[in-house]
Amino acid sequence: MTDSTRNRAHRVSARVRRRRRLATFLAAIVLIAGVVTTVSVLALTRGGEAPVADESEAPATTTPPPAPASDDQTPARQLLASTDDPEACAVSFQGDAVVDAPMLQTQGQLFSGLPVPQRDGFVFAGWYATPEDAAAFAIPSRVNGSEPVACTDQETTLYASWKTPEENAAENARIPILMYHQFTPKPEGEDNWLRGNYAYIGDFDAHMNHIATTGFYLPTWDELSAFIDGRLFLPAHSVIITDDDCDITWLEMGMPVVIEDQLLTTAFCITVDGTGPSPSMYVQQRSHTHNMHSAGANGQGRIVNWTIPEIVADMETSATVLGGVKQVMAYPFGHYNDNAKEGLRQAGYEMARTIEPGYVTIGTDKLALPTIRINYGMGLNALIGLIG
């Protein structure tokens, strides 16, 4: 090991030690919740019924119902009058051609389900905190589901921005979906057949710091879908972060990094392993299938060996473990075919990520999203070469 490598390892080890207690706590939460989830899934898949709580034992509530709304209140205040949640925030929307009604969000949680309005002859270019930011297309001030809700007196307003179709095409945005797997604290890497899968945690730390500090926009999956359709403008300086398998090294080393840097990340989990609830709003868990992350009779993944009904059943079970969420999944081993895509459609999934190298552009097949694979030895310069 060279002196520069030893110095680098020493610097990184300090950050790793700082995260160790957080990582241990996160892993404990996930493992404990995983046991509970596994029992529930076994009951589900074996046809058992969940026990029904005895309503006679539930304590009586003494919370009075919300006060009726006054006719002279604004729509936002009327919306707030319908809830007694002290963290509720009424989000209003303004801008040319915007007709979306206010919606309730939760302060301190990430924005969820923000609308993508439509305007003849224009492409929606996002929501902004001020009209000035919207007019200037100030990307650092663009608001989406990667950012927590912050309100004043339980209200806030977001302002729409628009681009022409020509401006949208001229941006020539090519959105990278980064794919990580396992992590290692060893600068020299692991010595096994999966060596290439293990990103050195020091490199991952540098990658995430670069993304967090150099103005990258982090699209949500809903935004990526609208971008593919040509309905939403995404800046070229965008990136989506994902990890496959929900491996223990992700829980202990990778996850604390993205939580500390507050970076929206998708963890694709094999739900038969007993996936528990995510310990952070910045880590959204999506499906890597329930029990199809194994080879079939021909050595290819089960998803290209099973029938469409079998695929649908597996993905429905996976969604149940993940709280009902579908939206996007990652193909095990990157294997897929027409049957796999049809099974996902019938199960209600809109998007799927492959392991094929490339970038997402307008018109990309939503059930065959390409990726940027991160292998061992890819340092910061390598990442910058791939995503800017």
mmCIF file of C-alpha atoms in Angstrom:
data_model
loop_
_atom_site.group_PDB
_atom_site.id
_atom_site.type_symbol
_atom_site.label_atom_id
_atom_site.label_comp_id
_atom_site.label_asym_id
_atom_site.label_seq_id
_atom_site.Cartn_x
_atom_site.Cartn_y
_atom_site.Cartn_z
ATOM 1 C CA MET A 1 0.000 0.000 0.000
ATOM 2 C CA THR A 2 1.429 3.421 -0.961
ATOM 3 C CA ASP A 3 1.757 6.303 1.496
ATOM 4 C CA SER A 4 -1.024 8.215 -0.325
ATOM 5 C CA THR A 5 -3.365 5.239 -0.045
ATOM 6 C CA ARG A 6 -2.571 4.820 3.664
ATOM 7 C CA ASN A 7 -3.257 8.541 4.262
ATOM 8 C CA ARG A 8 -6.517 8.331 2.345
ATOM 9 C CA ALA A 9 -7.589 5.285 4.323
ATOM 10 C CA HIS A 10 -6.745 7.074 7.589
ATOM 11 C CA ARG A 11 -8.899 10.080 6.635
ATOM 12 C CA VAL A 12 -11.827 7.915 5.607
ATOM 13 C CA SER A 13 -11.609 5.701 8.698
ATOM 14 C CA ALA A 14 -12.375 8.704 10.884
ATOM 15 C CA ARG A 15 -15.667 9.279 9.057
ATOM 16 C CA VAL A 16 -16.447 5.564 9.143
ATOM 17 C CA ARG A 17 -15.948 5.500 12.944
ATOM 18 C CA ARG A 18 -18.240 8.504 13.345
ATOM 19 C CA ARG A 19 -20.974 6.647 11.499
ATOM 20 C CA ARG A 20 -20.495 3.275 13.230
ATOM 21 C CA ARG A 21 -22.944 3.938 16.047
ATOM 22 C CA LEU A 22 -25.542 5.265 13.586
ATOM 23 C CA ALA A 23 -24.987 2.272 11.306
ATOM 24 C CA THR A 24 -25.337 -0.231 14.156
ATOM 25 C CA PHE A 25 -28.583 1.411 15.234
ATOM 26 C CA LEU A 26 -29.945 1.425 11.650
ATOM 27 C CA ALA A 27 -29.009 -2.197 11.085
ATOM 28 C CA ALA A 28 -30.669 -3.234 14.340
ATOM 29 C CA ILE A 29 -33.899 -1.471 13.353
ATOM 30 C CA VAL A 30 -33.922 -3.085 9.915
ATOM 31 C CA LEU A 31 -33.098 -6.585 11.210
ATOM 32 C CA ILE A 32 -35.721 -6.470 13.981
ATOM 33 C CA ALA A 33 -38.341 -5.112 11.604
ATOM 34 C CA GLY A 34 -37.287 -7.735 9.079
ATOM 35 C CA VAL A 35 -38.174 -10.563 11.463
ATOM 36 C CA VAL A 36 -41.653 -9.121 11.933
ATOM 37 C CA THR A 37 -42.057 -8.606 8.173
ATOM 38 C CA THR A 38 -40.929 -12.137 7.334
ATOM 39 C CA VAL A 39 -43.514 -13.641 9.679
ATOM 40 C CA SER A 40 -46.193 -11.467 8.072
ATOM 41 C CA VAL A 41 -45.155 -12.450 4.555
ATOM 42 C CA LEU A 42 -45.132 -16.159 5.420
ATOM 43 C CA ALA A 43 -48.637 -15.830 6.743
ATOM 44 C CA LEU A 44 -49.667 -13.969 3.591
ATOM 45 C CA THR A 45 -48.135 -16.439 1.155
ATOM 46 C CA ARG A 46 -49.526 -19.485 3.010
ATOM 47 C CA GLY A 47 -53.045 -18.135 2.888
ATOM 48 C CA GLY A 48 -53.225 -17.182 6.553
ATOM 49 C CA GLU A 49 -55.258 -14.261 7.716
ATOM 50 C CA ALA A 50 -53.870 -11.501 9.869
ATOM 51 C CA PRO A 51 -55.471 -11.319 13.313
ATOM 52 C CA VAL A 52 -58.102 -8.646 13.713
ATOM 53 C CA ALA A 53 -57.665 -6.296 16.627
ATOM 54 C CA ASP A 54 -60.409 -6.309 19.265
ATOM 55 C CA GLU A 55 -62.004 -2.922 18.769
ATOM 56 C CA SER A 56 -63.549 -3.143 22.223
ATOM 57 C CA GLU A 57 -60.052 -2.790 23.705
ATOM 58 C CA ALA A 58 -59.209 0.394 21.769
ATOM 59 C CA PRO A 59 -59.140 3.482 24.007
ATOM 60 C CA ALA A 60 -61.829 6.024 23.318
ATOM 61 C CA THR A 61 -60.559 9.195 21.667
ATOM 62 C CA THR A 62 -61.281 12.542 23.237
ATOM 63 C CA THR A 63 -59.845 14.634 20.395
ATOM 64 C CA PRO A 64 -62.562 16.976 19.116
ATOM 65 C CA PRO A 65 -63.233 17.010 15.366
ATOM 66 C CA PRO A 66 -61.671 19.827 13.316
ATOM 67 C CA ALA A 67 -63.649 23.045 13.260
ATOM 68 C CA PRO A 68 -65.787 23.509 10.147
ATOM 69 C CA ALA A 69 -64.266 25.705 7.479
ATOM 70 C CA SER A 70 -65.535 29.232 7.069
ATOM 71 C CA ASP A 71 -66.808 30.240 3.649
ATOM 72 C CA ASP A 72 -64.558 33.308 3.619
ATOM 73 C CA GLN A 73 -61.354 31.325 4.162
ATOM 74 C CA THR A 74 -58.872 30.749 1.344
ATOM 75 C CA PRO A 75 -58.755 27.229 -0.119
ATOM 76 C CA ALA A 76 -55.487 26.652 1.761
ATOM 77 C CA ARG A 77 -56.995 27.695 5.103
ATOM 78 C CA GLN A 78 -60.066 25.579 4.419
ATOM 79 C CA LEU A 79 -57.782 22.633 3.802
ATOM 80 C CA LEU A 80 -55.968 23.229 7.085
ATOM 81 C CA ALA A 81 -59.304 23.449 8.880
ATOM 82 C CA SER A 82 -60.002 19.877 7.790
ATOM 83 C CA THR A 83 -57.110 18.444 9.840
ATOM 84 C CA ASP A 84 -55.892 18.665 13.413
ATOM 85 C CA ASP A 85 -52.311 17.675 12.519
ATOM 86 C CA PRO A 86 -50.009 20.384 13.924
ATOM 87 C CA GLU A 87 -47.355 19.462 11.320
ATOM 88 C CA ALA A 88 -49.731 19.854 8.377
ATOM 89 C CA CYS A 89 -48.755 22.344 5.695
ATOM 90 C CA ALA A 90 -51.083 23.607 2.988
ATOM 91 C CA VAL A 91 -49.097 23.884 -0.248
ATOM 92 C CA SER A 92 -50.561 26.169 -2.905
ATOM 93 C CA PHE A 93 -49.509 26.348 -6.551
ATOM 94 C CA GLN A 94 -49.254 29.411 -8.795
ATOM 95 C CA GLY A 95 -48.153 30.108 -12.365
ATOM 96 C CA ASP A 96 -49.364 30.301 -15.929
ATOM 97 C CA ALA A 97 -51.972 27.634 -16.703
ATOM 98 C CA VAL A 98 -51.720 26.211 -13.161
ATOM 99 C CA VAL A 99 -55.124 25.043 -11.908
ATOM 100 C CA ASP A 100 -53.992 22.565 -9.249
ATOM 101 C CA ALA A 101 -55.761 22.900 -5.917
ATOM 102 C CA PRO A 102 -53.761 23.222 -2.680
ATOM 103 C CA MET A 103 -52.645 19.975 -1.085
ATOM 104 C CA LEU A 104 -51.619 18.945 2.402
ATOM 105 C CA GLN A 105 -48.025 17.981 3.090
ATOM 106 C CA THR A 106 -46.221 17.235 6.359
ATOM 107 C CA GLN A 107 -43.607 19.659 7.630
ATOM 108 C CA GLY A 108 -40.198 18.066 8.053
ATOM 109 C CA GLN A 109 -41.049 15.212 5.659
ATOM 110 C CA LEU A 110 -40.125 15.084 1.977
ATOM 111 C CA PHE A 111 -42.563 16.611 -0.490
ATOM 112 C CA SER A 112 -44.801 13.896 -1.909
ATOM 113 C CA GLY A 113 -46.959 13.697 -5.020
ATOM 114 C CA LEU A 114 -46.311 17.190 -6.343
ATOM 115 C CA PRO A 115 -48.356 17.746 -9.521
ATOM 116 C CA VAL A 116 -46.902 18.025 -13.022
ATOM 117 C CA PRO A 117 -49.174 20.598 -14.693
ATOM 118 C CA GLN A 118 -49.700 20.839 -18.444
ATOM 119 C CA ARG A 119 -49.736 23.896 -20.681
ATOM 120 C CA ASP A 120 -50.242 23.893 -24.419
ATOM 121 C CA GLY A 121 -46.993 24.546 -26.253
ATOM 122 C CA PHE A 122 -44.780 24.312 -23.154
ATOM 123 C CA VAL A 123 -42.912 21.779 -21.018
ATOM 124 C CA PHE A 124 -43.188 22.023 -17.240
ATOM 125 C CA ALA A 125 -39.819 23.015 -15.735
ATOM 126 C CA GLY A 126 -40.499 22.454 -12.046
ATOM 127 C CA TRP A 127 -41.667 24.145 -8.859
ATOM 128 C CA TYR A 128 -39.770 26.962 -7.173
ATOM 129 C CA ALA A 129 -40.018 28.743 -3.833
ATOM 130 C CA THR A 130 -40.307 32.237 -5.353
ATOM 131 C CA PRO A 131 -41.569 33.700 -8.656
ATOM 132 C CA GLU A 132 -38.081 35.116 -9.243
ATOM 133 C CA ASP A 133 -36.465 31.687 -8.957
ATOM 134 C CA ALA A 134 -39.088 30.242 -11.301
ATOM 135 C CA ALA A 135 -38.418 32.931 -13.905
ATOM 136 C CA ALA A 136 -34.646 32.398 -13.634
ATOM 137 C CA PHE A 137 -34.821 28.569 -13.723
ATOM 138 C CA ALA A 138 -32.663 28.627 -10.577
ATOM 139 C CA ILE A 139 -32.058 24.876 -10.254
ATOM 140 C CA PRO A 140 -30.607 25.032 -6.698
ATOM 141 C CA SER A 141 -33.961 26.517 -5.633
ATOM 142 C CA ARG A 142 -36.104 23.993 -7.504
ATOM 143 C CA VAL A 143 -38.386 22.072 -5.125
ATOM 144 C CA ASN A 144 -39.239 18.389 -5.506
ATOM 145 C CA GLY A 145 -39.624 15.156 -3.554
ATOM 146 C CA SER A 146 -35.959 15.082 -2.543
ATOM 147 C CA GLU A 147 -36.478 18.049 -0.187
ATOM 148 C CA PRO A 148 -38.286 18.383 3.159
ATOM 149 C CA VAL A 149 -41.364 20.565 3.525
ATOM 150 C CA ALA A 150 -40.855 23.892 5.315
ATOM 151 C CA CYS A 151 -43.764 26.243 5.941
ATOM 152 C CA THR A 152 -44.607 29.533 7.603
ATOM 153 C CA ASP A 153 -47.827 29.462 9.638
ATOM 154 C CA GLN A 154 -48.602 26.076 8.087
ATOM 155 C CA GLU A 155 -48.670 27.455 4.545
ATOM 156 C CA THR A 156 -46.337 27.758 1.584
ATOM 157 C CA THR A 157 -46.673 28.524 -2.129
ATOM 158 C CA LEU A 158 -44.757 26.979 -5.008
ATOM 159 C CA TYR A 159 -44.360 28.708 -8.370
ATOM 160 C CA ALA A 160 -44.351 27.007 -11.759
ATOM 161 C CA SER A 161 -41.678 27.386 -14.392
ATOM 162 C CA TRP A 162 -41.981 26.518 -18.078
ATOM 163 C CA LYS A 163 -39.704 25.768 -21.038
ATOM 164 C CA THR A 164 -40.516 25.520 -24.712
ATOM 165 C CA PRO A 165 -40.239 22.095 -26.362
ATOM 166 C CA GLU A 166 -37.240 23.460 -28.272
ATOM 167 C CA GLU A 167 -35.508 24.476 -25.036
ATOM 168 C CA ASN A 168 -36.283 21.089 -23.547
ATOM 169 C CA ALA A 169 -34.725 19.299 -26.515
ATOM 170 C CA ALA A 170 -31.730 21.654 -26.563
ATOM 171 C CA GLU A 171 -30.885 20.769 -22.949
ATOM 172 C CA ASN A 172 -30.135 17.254 -24.235
ATOM 173 C CA ALA A 173 -30.393 15.908 -20.686
ATOM 174 C CA ARG A 174 -29.000 12.399 -20.232
ATOM 175 C CA ILE A 175 -29.948 11.254 -16.740
ATOM 176 C CA PRO A 176 -27.568 8.770 -15.073
ATOM 177 C CA ILE A 177 -28.975 6.163 -12.682
ATOM 178 C CA LEU A 178 -26.041 5.134 -10.497
ATOM 179 C CA MET A 179 -26.002 1.470 -9.421
ATOM 180 C CA TYR A 180 -24.039 0.431 -6.326
ATOM 181 C CA HIS A 181 -24.061 -2.979 -4.635
ATOM 182 C CA GLN A 182 -21.845 -3.856 -1.654
ATOM 183 C CA PHE A 183 -19.281 -1.775 0.235
ATOM 184 C CA THR A 184 -15.888 -2.436 1.804
ATOM 185 C CA PRO A 185 -13.746 -0.475 4.291
ATOM 186 C CA LYS A 186 -10.616 -1.900 2.634
ATOM 187 C CA PRO A 187 -8.906 0.437 0.143
ATOM 188 C CA GLU A 188 -7.388 -2.629 -1.518
ATOM 189 C CA GLY A 189 -10.862 -4.135 -1.996
ATOM 190 C CA GLU A 190 -12.286 -7.557 -1.223
ATOM 191 C CA ASP A 191 -10.706 -10.794 -2.398
ATOM 192 C CA ASN A 192 -13.629 -12.849 -3.653
ATOM 193 C CA TRP A 193 -15.575 -13.505 -6.836
ATOM 194 C CA LEU A 194 -17.807 -10.485 -6.167
ATOM 195 C CA ARG A 195 -14.797 -8.160 -5.807
ATOM 196 C CA GLY A 196 -16.063 -5.850 -8.539
ATOM 197 C CA ASN A 197 -19.364 -5.304 -6.707
ATOM 198 C CA TYR A 198 -17.695 -3.860 -3.606
ATOM 199 C CA ALA A 199 -17.246 -0.095 -3.751
ATOM 200 C CA TYR A 200 -14.594 1.187 -1.354
ATOM 201 C CA ILE A 201 -16.497 3.240 1.228
ATOM 202 C CA GLY A 202 -13.967 6.064 0.889
ATOM 203 C CA ASP A 203 -14.797 6.336 -2.810
ATOM 204 C CA PHE A 204 -18.531 6.207 -2.076
ATOM 205 C CA ASP A 205 -18.129 8.937 0.530
ATOM 206 C CA ALA A 206 -16.326 11.113 -2.018
ATOM 207 C CA HIS A 207 -18.969 10.366 -4.680
ATOM 208 C CA MET A 208 -21.838 11.406 -2.423
ATOM 209 C CA ASN A 209 -20.029 14.516 -1.183
ATOM 210 C CA HIS A 210 -19.474 15.566 -4.800
ATOM 211 C CA ILE A 211 -23.159 15.121 -5.623
ATOM 212 C CA ALA A 212 -24.241 16.936 -2.456
ATOM 213 C CA THR A 213 -21.979 19.950 -2.926
ATOM 214 C CA THR A 214 -21.847 20.637 -6.666
ATOM 215 C CA GLY A 215 -25.458 21.494 -7.469
ATOM 216 C CA PHE A 216 -26.830 18.194 -8.737
ATOM 217 C CA TYR A 217 -30.595 17.910 -9.074
ATOM 218 C CA LEU A 218 -32.060 14.660 -7.688
ATOM 219 C CA PRO A 219 -35.177 13.731 -9.678
ATOM 220 C CA THR A 220 -37.878 11.541 -8.175
ATOM 221 C CA TRP A 221 -39.090 8.494 -10.112
ATOM 222 C CA ASP A 222 -42.337 10.332 -10.889
ATOM 223 C CA GLU A 223 -40.297 13.152 -12.401
ATOM 224 C CA LEU A 224 -38.184 10.726 -14.402
ATOM 225 C CA SER A 225 -41.351 9.199 -15.838
ATOM 226 C CA ALA A 226 -42.691 12.627 -16.860
ATOM 227 C CA PHE A 227 -39.269 13.525 -18.315
ATOM 228 C CA ILE A 228 -39.292 10.375 -20.472
ATOM 229 C CA ASP A 229 -42.758 11.352 -21.714
ATOM 230 C CA GLY A 230 -41.468 14.816 -22.692
ATOM 231 C CA ARG A 231 -43.779 16.495 -20.157
ATOM 232 C CA LEU A 232 -41.083 17.637 -17.702
ATOM 233 C CA PHE A 233 -37.801 19.482 -18.123
ATOM 234 C CA LEU A 234 -34.850 18.034 -16.202
ATOM 235 C CA PRO A 235 -31.502 19.806 -16.074
ATOM 236 C CA ALA A 236 -28.494 18.017 -17.526
ATOM 237 C CA HIS A 237 -26.863 18.188 -14.085
ATOM 238 C CA SER A 238 -29.202 15.537 -12.640
ATOM 239 C CA VAL A 239 -28.512 12.137 -11.088
ATOM 240 C CA ILE A 240 -30.428 9.264 -9.463
ATOM 241 C CA ILE A 241 -28.673 7.168 -6.798
ATOM 242 C CA THR A 242 -29.560 3.486 -6.295
ATOM 243 C CA ASP A 243 -28.232 0.455 -4.431
ATOM 244 C CA ASP A 244 -29.085 -3.164 -5.190
ATOM 245 C CA ASP A 245 -29.806 -5.996 -2.730
ATOM 246 C CA CYS A 246 -30.032 -4.098 0.619
ATOM 247 C CA ASP A 247 -26.871 -5.958 1.646
ATOM 248 C CA ILE A 248 -25.639 -5.691 5.254
ATOM 249 C CA THR A 249 -22.712 -3.573 4.015
ATOM 250 C CA TRP A 250 -25.234 -1.121 2.572
ATOM 251 C CA LEU A 251 -26.980 -0.913 5.937
ATOM 252 C CA GLU A 252 -23.772 -0.520 7.923
ATOM 253 C CA MET A 253 -21.666 1.656 5.619
ATOM 254 C CA GLY A 254 -23.516 3.003 2.583
ATOM 255 C CA MET A 255 -26.802 4.089 4.113
ATOM 256 C CA PRO A 256 -25.262 6.302 6.849
ATOM 257 C CA VAL A 257 -23.413 8.261 4.140
ATOM 258 C CA VAL A 258 -26.530 9.202 2.139
ATOM 259 C CA ILE A 259 -28.451 9.963 5.336
ATOM 260 C CA GLU A 260 -25.687 12.265 6.562
ATOM 261 C CA ASP A 261 -25.499 14.015 3.181
ATOM 262 C CA GLN A 262 -29.325 14.096 2.906
ATOM 263 C CA LEU A 263 -29.361 12.597 -0.581
ATOM 264 C CA LEU A 264 -32.490 10.936 -1.931
ATOM 265 C CA THR A 265 -31.523 7.325 -2.664
ATOM 266 C CA THR A 266 -33.383 4.202 -3.783
ATOM 267 C CA ALA A 267 -32.504 0.860 -2.198
ATOM 268 C CA PHE A 268 -33.762 -2.101 -4.250
ATOM 269 C CA CYS A 269 -34.514 -4.848 -1.708
ATOM 270 C CA ILE A 270 -35.079 -8.593 -2.094
ATOM 271 C CA THR A 271 -38.158 -8.704 0.092
ATOM 272 C CA VAL A 272 -38.130 -12.446 0.853
ATOM 273 C CA ASP A 273 -35.083 -11.662 3.005
ATOM 274 C CA GLY A 274 -37.315 -9.803 5.449
ATOM 275 C CA THR A 275 -37.093 -6.116 4.582
ATOM 276 C CA GLY A 276 -38.081 -3.779 7.398
ATOM 277 C CA PRO A 277 -39.196 -0.149 7.162
ATOM 278 C CA SER A 278 -36.649 2.380 5.991
ATOM 279 C CA PRO A 279 -34.903 4.200 8.861
ATOM 280 C CA SER A 280 -34.741 7.461 6.899
ATOM 281 C CA MET A 281 -36.955 9.483 4.612
ATOM 282 C CA TYR A 282 -33.949 9.919 2.324
ATOM 283 C CA VAL A 283 -33.771 6.155 1.666
ATOM 284 C CA GLN A 284 -36.777 4.928 -0.300
ATOM 285 C CA GLN A 285 -37.061 1.165 -0.553
ATOM 286 C CA ARG A 286 -38.254 -0.385 -3.802
ATOM 287 C CA SER A 287 -38.509 -3.933 -5.116
ATOM 288 C CA HIS A 288 -35.704 -6.176 -6.352
ATOM 289 C CA THR A 289 -38.505 -8.794 -6.534
ATOM 290 C CA HIS A 290 -39.753 -10.926 -3.649
ATOM 291 C CA ASN A 291 -38.263 -14.327 -4.462
ATOM 292 C CA MET A 292 -36.970 -14.093 -8.035
ATOM 293 C CA HIS A 293 -33.370 -13.184 -7.205
ATOM 294 C CA SER A 294 -32.261 -16.745 -7.961
ATOM 295 C CA ALA A 295 -31.305 -18.631 -11.091
ATOM 296 C CA GLY A 296 -33.907 -20.644 -12.943
ATOM 297 C CA ALA A 297 -33.409 -23.979 -14.694
ATOM 298 C CA ASN A 298 -31.404 -22.439 -17.551
ATOM 299 C CA GLY A 299 -29.124 -20.366 -15.328
ATOM 300 C CA GLN A 300 -31.013 -17.173 -16.090
ATOM 301 C CA GLY A 301 -32.988 -15.342 -13.435
ATOM 302 C CA ARG A 302 -36.352 -16.674 -12.360
ATOM 303 C CA ILE A 303 -38.105 -13.621 -13.772
ATOM 304 C CA VAL A 304 -37.293 -14.816 -17.305
ATOM 305 C CA ASN A 305 -38.248 -18.408 -16.493
ATOM 306 C CA TRP A 306 -41.523 -17.952 -14.650
ATOM 307 C CA THR A 307 -44.949 -17.455 -16.193
ATOM 308 C CA ILE A 308 -46.617 -14.072 -16.253
ATOM 309 C CA PRO A 309 -49.063 -15.005 -13.437
ATOM 310 C CA GLU A 310 -46.117 -16.211 -11.304
ATOM 311 C CA ILE A 311 -44.293 -12.927 -11.908
ATOM 312 C CA VAL A 312 -47.401 -10.927 -11.026
ATOM 313 C CA ALA A 313 -47.884 -12.864 -7.790
ATOM 314 C CA ASP A 314 -44.245 -12.397 -6.761
ATOM 315 C CA MET A 315 -44.303 -8.660 -7.434
ATOM 316 C CA GLU A 316 -47.609 -8.212 -5.622
ATOM 317 C CA THR A 317 -46.121 -9.928 -2.557
ATOM 318 C CA SER A 318 -43.032 -7.728 -2.778
ATOM 319 C CA ALA A 319 -45.199 -4.606 -2.921
ATOM 320 C CA THR A 320 -47.107 -5.774 0.157
ATOM 321 C CA VAL A 321 -43.853 -6.115 2.119
ATOM 322 C CA LEU A 322 -42.865 -2.605 1.037
ATOM 323 C CA GLY A 323 -46.096 -1.051 2.229
ATOM 324 C CA GLY A 324 -47.966 -1.204 -1.069
ATOM 325 C CA VAL A 325 -45.522 0.872 -3.099
ATOM 326 C CA LYS A 326 -44.822 -0.241 -6.685
ATOM 327 C CA GLN A 327 -43.694 2.413 -9.187
ATOM 328 C CA VAL A 328 -40.208 1.051 -10.025
ATOM 329 C CA MET A 329 -38.196 -2.163 -9.575
ATOM 330 C CA ALA A 330 -34.749 -3.524 -10.489
ATOM 331 C CA TYR A 331 -34.390 -6.738 -12.494
ATOM 332 C CA PRO A 332 -32.388 -9.434 -10.626
ATOM 333 C CA PHE A 333 -29.048 -9.928 -12.446
ATOM 334 C CA GLY A 334 -30.416 -7.483 -15.012
ATOM 335 C CA HIS A 335 -32.280 -10.334 -16.737
ATOM 336 C CA TYR A 336 -35.586 -9.512 -18.415
ATOM 337 C CA ASN A 337 -37.662 -10.400 -21.465
ATOM 338 C CA ASP A 338 -41.115 -9.619 -22.858
ATOM 339 C CA ASN A 339 -42.788 -11.913 -20.294
ATOM 340 C CA ALA A 340 -41.007 -10.100 -17.467
ATOM 341 C CA LYS A 341 -42.133 -6.703 -18.760
ATOM 342 C CA GLU A 342 -45.714 -7.880 -19.212
ATOM 343 C CA GLY A 343 -45.758 -9.365 -15.714
ATOM 344 C CA LEU A 344 -44.633 -6.007 -14.314
ATOM 345 C CA ARG A 345 -47.301 -4.153 -16.280
ATOM 346 C CA GLN A 346 -50.027 -6.445 -15.011
ATOM 347 C CA ALA A 347 -48.726 -6.090 -11.448
ATOM 348 C CA GLY A 348 -48.938 -2.293 -11.756
ATOM 349 C CA TYR A 349 -45.257 -1.334 -12.085
ATOM 350 C CA GLU A 350 -44.465 1.549 -14.428
ATOM 351 C CA MET A 351 -40.659 1.416 -14.538
ATOM 352 C CA ALA A 352 -37.827 -1.096 -14.218
ATOM 353 C CA ARG A 353 -34.067 -0.641 -14.102
ATOM 354 C CA THR A 354 -31.742 -2.954 -15.998
ATOM 355 C CA ILE A 355 -27.951 -3.335 -15.798
ATOM 356 C CA GLU A 356 -27.483 -2.190 -19.395
ATOM 357 C CA PRO A 357 -25.057 0.745 -19.556
ATOM 358 C CA GLY A 358 -26.420 4.100 -20.630
ATOM 359 C CA TYR A 359 -28.389 7.194 -19.714
ATOM 360 C CA VAL A 360 -32.117 7.909 -19.555
ATOM 361 C CA THR A 361 -33.308 10.291 -22.254
ATOM 362 C CA ILE A 362 -36.657 11.478 -23.590
ATOM 363 C CA GLY A 363 -38.414 8.430 -25.038
ATOM 364 C CA THR A 364 -36.428 5.756 -23.127
ATOM 365 C CA ASP A 365 -38.317 2.477 -22.553
ATOM 366 C CA LYS A 366 -39.605 2.814 -18.985
ATOM 367 C CA LEU A 367 -39.404 -0.936 -18.421
ATOM 368 C CA ALA A 368 -35.785 -1.081 -19.622
ATOM 369 C CA LEU A 369 -34.041 1.827 -17.911
ATOM 370 C CA PRO A 370 -30.244 1.787 -18.423
ATOM 371 C CA THR A 371 -27.762 2.403 -15.617
ATOM 372 C CA ILE A 372 -24.255 3.543 -14.718
ATOM 373 C CA ARG A 373 -22.670 0.656 -12.834
ATOM 374 C CA ILE A 374 -20.160 1.569 -10.113
ATOM 375 C CA ASN A 375 -17.441 -1.048 -9.642
ATOM 376 C CA TYR A 376 -14.571 -1.365 -7.204
ATOM 377 C CA GLY A 377 -11.738 1.047 -7.984
ATOM 378 C CA MET A 378 -13.936 3.771 -9.475
ATOM 379 C CA GLY A 379 -12.806 6.860 -7.566
ATOM 380 C CA LEU A 380 -14.097 10.403 -7.706
ATOM 381 C CA ASN A 381 -12.462 11.211 -11.033
ATOM 382 C CA ALA A 382 -14.125 8.190 -12.597
ATOM 383 C CA LEU A 383 -17.518 9.345 -11.339
ATOM 384 C CA ILE A 384 -16.968 12.887 -12.580
ATOM 385 C CA GLY A 385 -16.102 11.461 -15.984
ATOM 386 C CA LEU A 386 -19.448 9.657 -16.027
ATOM 387 C CA ILE A 387 -21.825 12.257 -14.593
ATOM 388 C CA GLY A 388 -19.944 15.578 -14.611
#
